């Protein structure tokens, strides 16, 4: 049998103009989207169609970042993730698109930029608030227990306000008036760190609108001194 | 007739003979000059007024006014110079007399001269802007006599010397003084002021400075004030007698400054006689004098007021923190009322009912009454005592007076809600034990409280009265329906509406069989007529009257609490009962049971029970017997323990806690009310507004308000503003 000389290559008929670009663009887009989706699938738990904590752990190790690193929290923020420990496909797509990345290596490179983006003041307040709400795992839950708050404080504010955070955590563990923290109190912690001079706390006015827990905190600090 | 020329009538002025005589002016002047001399020599009687007038008139008419005027000046001046010499020559006392006499002469002369020269006065003088004759005469007198070097100082010194003499008690010639001073006044107010008044005031200041120094060293406050008052009155009198009325204010200022203003603080704080001593000893006259004198000087009254205020606060503080006083609440309140009465008297009798002093009194009372956190409780106990027995046999008006005074103290309380709580408790006890002396008095006080604090304060109290009345009707209905029950034990039930009466934890208790059957019958009767209600017996609040016959036949009627009745009835079926048996049978809570056994076994005169061992405390293994040897000179013996008492420490804590709990919803309601109308408000303003709204009930604590705000934020009633963290926003 004579060998087939030339393999019949199916060539796409060269059509003129935009249709060609469009389809190639759309095919490129389709490929990108596919890439994002594929990346999603590689970590997702297929039975629930979401990336679960195990998947996130895997993602972290691939990114070379610790599971408890604040950058993962920032990543969750970028994704506008709703449920702690889980990413949906929509969230994944939103996030990666916003970051402008498609592959794992691109994502890895984008992390430092993400961090500096988050740390700019308007974003940081939003991120800070997100961090709290992310901890509200039960439906109708409005408060977070002290233990978790302490960890969260360290994670989120530690690098910027270490001394305040250390003292605050010490106090929160010591006091017994409050067993949980509300969003209002949480937001005021940030405000406290930003506005009040440390360690003297000289410009703190207890007759102003600070939450009571901070009044007690300041009193406790002053007594220790 | 045609030849006659017609002539108009002309009336011509009567022309005087034309004066040709060149020496006319001199001659005429000489006549007038001579006349002036004569006048000054008291020889005026020989002169013809008409002739002189005419001469003067002619001179002016013929344009010799100037000559006349200058002549006048010269002549008069010459005469005055002579007069000044004669005055100067006068010795000693005659000096003033001479001056006075010459002044009178001069005035008379001046009058005559003016009359003569009236035409000049009216024509030449005004048109040439010359000084009129009369004024001229005064000015010349001033310049040549008063301001004559040899007279000026001497005059002043003489006058001042006389004043000094009078001040040291000598009598002087006041009429003469008056005339001289009047002379100075007539010469012009600047003469009076420069030549007399100013130096007079300076010398007076010095005099009083010295005198005040002397007095303050040797007199006590009351005496000093008397002297100062006397001096002040003297000076006022002096002015009316011989000085210009306008000097009164000035000289009184001097006295006030030197004698009062300069020594104000020293007087007020003088040891043993100062303001505080006067207040303590009710020295109304001295205090009144001090008030009248001090009100004349700047800061005088405020000085008195400040010292009085700090004294009151100190006294009051001691009153309310003295541990001795705190043992008897009724005594405590009575002392406060006495203090108020005393201070009110002082203000009305000595301080002219001055409103600022009244305010100082009020603020002081408010300050120290609230220093003691038990004041509300004690005032309620005082009222309780009065309404139980203190007002027996007191007339209706006097009752009103006492209650009004109590209301005054009530107004000073910052924690009126604490008072309300105690008042309710005490009222409940009074109503239930039937121990109130006068229903009218009770109601009158409620009305007063309502007027003061509004309807909400008293609505529950009124509810309590209503319940009592309704219960009476219910009992009547009950016995009407079951007339056969009249033979058994008489039951009196008071049905209390839960919300109105102070909450009591209802405890268990096993009633004796006869009673429990009766109670059940009542319960079904009541629920028959009032469906949907629930009744629970409050055995810890009831009383009972029991007829008892003791060992030797002595009969007594015992008035006891329900618990005590349950215990006693057990002895109908047993001679001896142990503590444990009693506890089991009655199921009364241990602490109450112990208390009730103690009151029946360990109190002299009320020991209807005997206990073995005879110790004061109730032990678990004690045994009880009826005390057959019980005696009392009264047939009716009261053993109940339902009287309102000063709370024990734990009870006090509990009440306080309940008050604090009640305050929380009130604070929240106030916050919500305010935020609903304002929509957005900043932190400090919320605190202020809430405090103001709650003021009539209690003093709201800013920290507590903050807590409530945070709680409201958590429950999504409020939120913090996103941009300005000091603002709160109302969430509809």
mmCIF file of N, CA and C in Angstrom, chain A residues 142 178 182 184-185 187-188 191 206-212 215-216, chain B residues 683-684 687 703-704 706-707 710 713-716 720 725-728:
data_model
loop_
_atom_site.group_PDB
_atom_site.id
_atom_site.type_symbol
_atom_site.label_atom_id
_atom_site.label_comp_id
_atom_site.label_asym_id
_atom_site.label_seq_id
_atom_site.Cartn_x
_atom_site.Cartn_y
_atom_site.Cartn_z
ATOM 1 N N UNK A 142 -23.116 36.959 64.946
ATOM 2 C CA UNK A 142 -22.729 38.358 64.830
ATOM 3 C C UNK A 142 -21.449 38.669 65.584
ATOM 4 N N UNK A 178 -16.134 40.498 78.720
ATOM 5 C CA UNK A 178 -16.608 40.182 77.376
ATOM 6 C C UNK A 178 -16.115 38.810 76.953
ATOM 7 N N UNK A 182 -17.855 42.173 69.076
ATOM 8 C CA UNK A 182 -18.757 42.530 67.981
ATOM 9 C C UNK A 182 -17.979 43.230 66.880
ATOM 10 N N UNK A 184 -18.535 46.138 65.706
ATOM 11 C CA UNK A 184 -18.300 47.517 66.120
ATOM 12 C C UNK A 184 -17.017 47.630 66.941
ATOM 13 N N UNK A 185 -16.886 46.706 67.899
ATOM 14 C CA UNK A 185 -15.680 46.743 68.724
ATOM 15 C C UNK A 185 -14.445 46.463 67.868
ATOM 16 N N UNK A 187 -13.917 46.994 64.678
ATOM 17 C CA UNK A 187 -13.529 48.128 63.835
ATOM 18 C C UNK A 187 -12.821 49.186 64.650
ATOM 19 N N UNK A 188 -13.251 49.340 65.904
ATOM 20 C CA UNK A 188 -12.630 50.368 66.733
ATOM 21 C C UNK A 188 -11.232 49.998 67.174
ATOM 22 N N UNK A 191 -9.142 51.545 64.565
ATOM 23 C CA UNK A 191 -9.141 52.992 64.755
ATOM 24 C C UNK A 191 -8.236 53.371 65.916
ATOM 25 N N UNK A 206 -11.645 59.056 77.363
ATOM 26 C CA UNK A 206 -12.645 58.036 77.687
ATOM 27 C C UNK A 206 -14.062 58.562 77.670
ATOM 28 N N UNK A 207 -14.210 59.905 77.593
ATOM 29 C CA UNK A 207 -15.574 60.411 77.517
ATOM 30 C C UNK A 207 -16.053 60.503 76.073
ATOM 31 N N UNK A 208 -15.169 60.160 75.141
ATOM 32 C CA UNK A 208 -15.560 60.210 73.731
ATOM 33 C C UNK A 208 -16.241 58.906 73.344
ATOM 34 N N UNK A 209 -16.476 58.744 72.049
ATOM 35 C CA UNK A 209 -17.314 57.632 71.607
ATOM 36 C C UNK A 209 -16.599 56.303 71.473
ATOM 37 N N UNK A 210 -15.529 56.050 72.211
ATOM 38 C CA UNK A 210 -14.855 54.755 72.132
ATOM 39 C C UNK A 210 -15.706 53.689 72.817
ATOM 40 N N UNK A 211 -15.693 52.489 72.310
ATOM 41 C CA UNK A 211 -16.432 51.417 72.983
ATOM 42 C C UNK A 211 -15.863 51.186 74.383
ATOM 43 N N UNK A 212 -16.745 50.730 75.261
ATOM 44 C CA UNK A 212 -16.399 50.555 76.656
ATOM 45 C C UNK A 212 -15.208 49.631 76.845
ATOM 46 N N UNK A 215 -12.145 51.560 76.789
ATOM 47 C CA UNK A 215 -11.993 52.348 78.013
ATOM 48 C C UNK A 215 -11.349 51.472 79.081
ATOM 49 N N UNK A 216 -11.887 50.257 79.229
ATOM 50 C CA UNK A 216 -11.360 49.356 80.254
ATOM 51 C C UNK A 216 -9.917 48.975 79.940
ATOM 52 N N UNK B 683 -21.652 61.727 70.120
ATOM 53 C CA UNK B 683 -21.586 61.029 71.403
ATOM 54 C C UNK B 683 -21.868 61.928 72.594
ATOM 55 N N UNK B 684 -21.145 63.037 72.674
ATOM 56 C CA UNK B 684 -21.306 63.894 73.851
ATOM 57 C C UNK B 684 -22.723 64.413 73.986
ATOM 58 N N UNK B 687 -25.053 61.787 75.433
ATOM 59 C CA UNK B 687 -24.888 61.664 76.888
ATOM 60 C C UNK B 687 -25.631 62.795 77.593
ATOM 61 N N UNK B 703 -20.905 55.995 81.802
ATOM 62 C CA UNK B 703 -20.408 54.673 81.404
ATOM 63 C C UNK B 703 -21.581 53.732 81.124
ATOM 64 N N UNK B 704 -22.588 53.807 81.962
ATOM 65 C CA UNK B 704 -23.761 52.949 81.766
ATOM 66 C C UNK B 704 -24.450 53.303 80.452
ATOM 67 N N UNK B 706 -23.037 54.527 77.850
ATOM 68 C CA UNK B 706 -22.213 53.982 76.771
ATOM 69 C C UNK B 706 -22.512 52.507 76.543
ATOM 70 N N UNK B 707 -22.626 51.792 77.656
ATOM 71 C CA UNK B 707 -22.912 50.347 77.546
ATOM 72 C C UNK B 707 -24.202 50.114 76.800
ATOM 73 N N UNK B 710 -23.855 50.695 73.108
ATOM 74 C CA UNK B 710 -23.204 49.570 72.435
ATOM 75 C C UNK B 710 -24.155 48.404 72.274
ATOM 76 N N UNK B 713 -26.310 49.141 69.446
ATOM 77 C CA UNK B 713 -25.613 48.957 68.174
ATOM 78 C C UNK B 713 -25.613 47.478 67.794
ATOM 79 N N UNK B 714 -25.364 46.653 68.794
ATOM 80 C CA UNK B 714 -25.330 45.215 68.535
ATOM 81 C C UNK B 714 -26.659 44.708 68.033
ATOM 82 N N UNK B 715 -27.742 45.293 68.582
ATOM 83 C CA UNK B 715 -29.072 44.848 68.161
ATOM 84 C C UNK B 715 -29.594 45.639 66.980
ATOM 85 N N UNK B 716 -28.684 46.351 66.324
ATOM 86 C CA UNK B 716 -29.037 47.053 65.089
ATOM 87 C C UNK B 716 -30.102 48.135 65.248
ATOM 88 N N UNK B 720 -22.726 53.314 64.018
ATOM 89 C CA UNK B 720 -21.798 54.432 63.984
ATOM 90 C C UNK B 720 -21.731 54.936 62.558
ATOM 91 N N UNK B 725 -16.602 58.867 63.255
ATOM 92 C CA UNK B 725 -16.867 57.833 64.252
ATOM 93 C C UNK B 725 -17.460 58.367 65.534
ATOM 94 N N UNK B 726 -17.578 59.695 65.647
ATOM 95 C CA UNK B 726 -18.182 60.228 66.876
ATOM 96 C C UNK B 726 -19.700 60.280 66.765
ATOM 97 N N UNK B 727 -20.208 60.096 65.524
ATOM 98 C CA UNK B 727 -21.643 60.219 65.317
ATOM 99 C C UNK B 727 -22.344 58.873 65.379
ATOM 100 N N UNK B 728 -23.564 58.941 65.906
ATOM 101 C CA UNK B 728 -24.394 57.748 65.863
ATOM 102 C C UNK B 728 -25.598 58.037 64.974
#
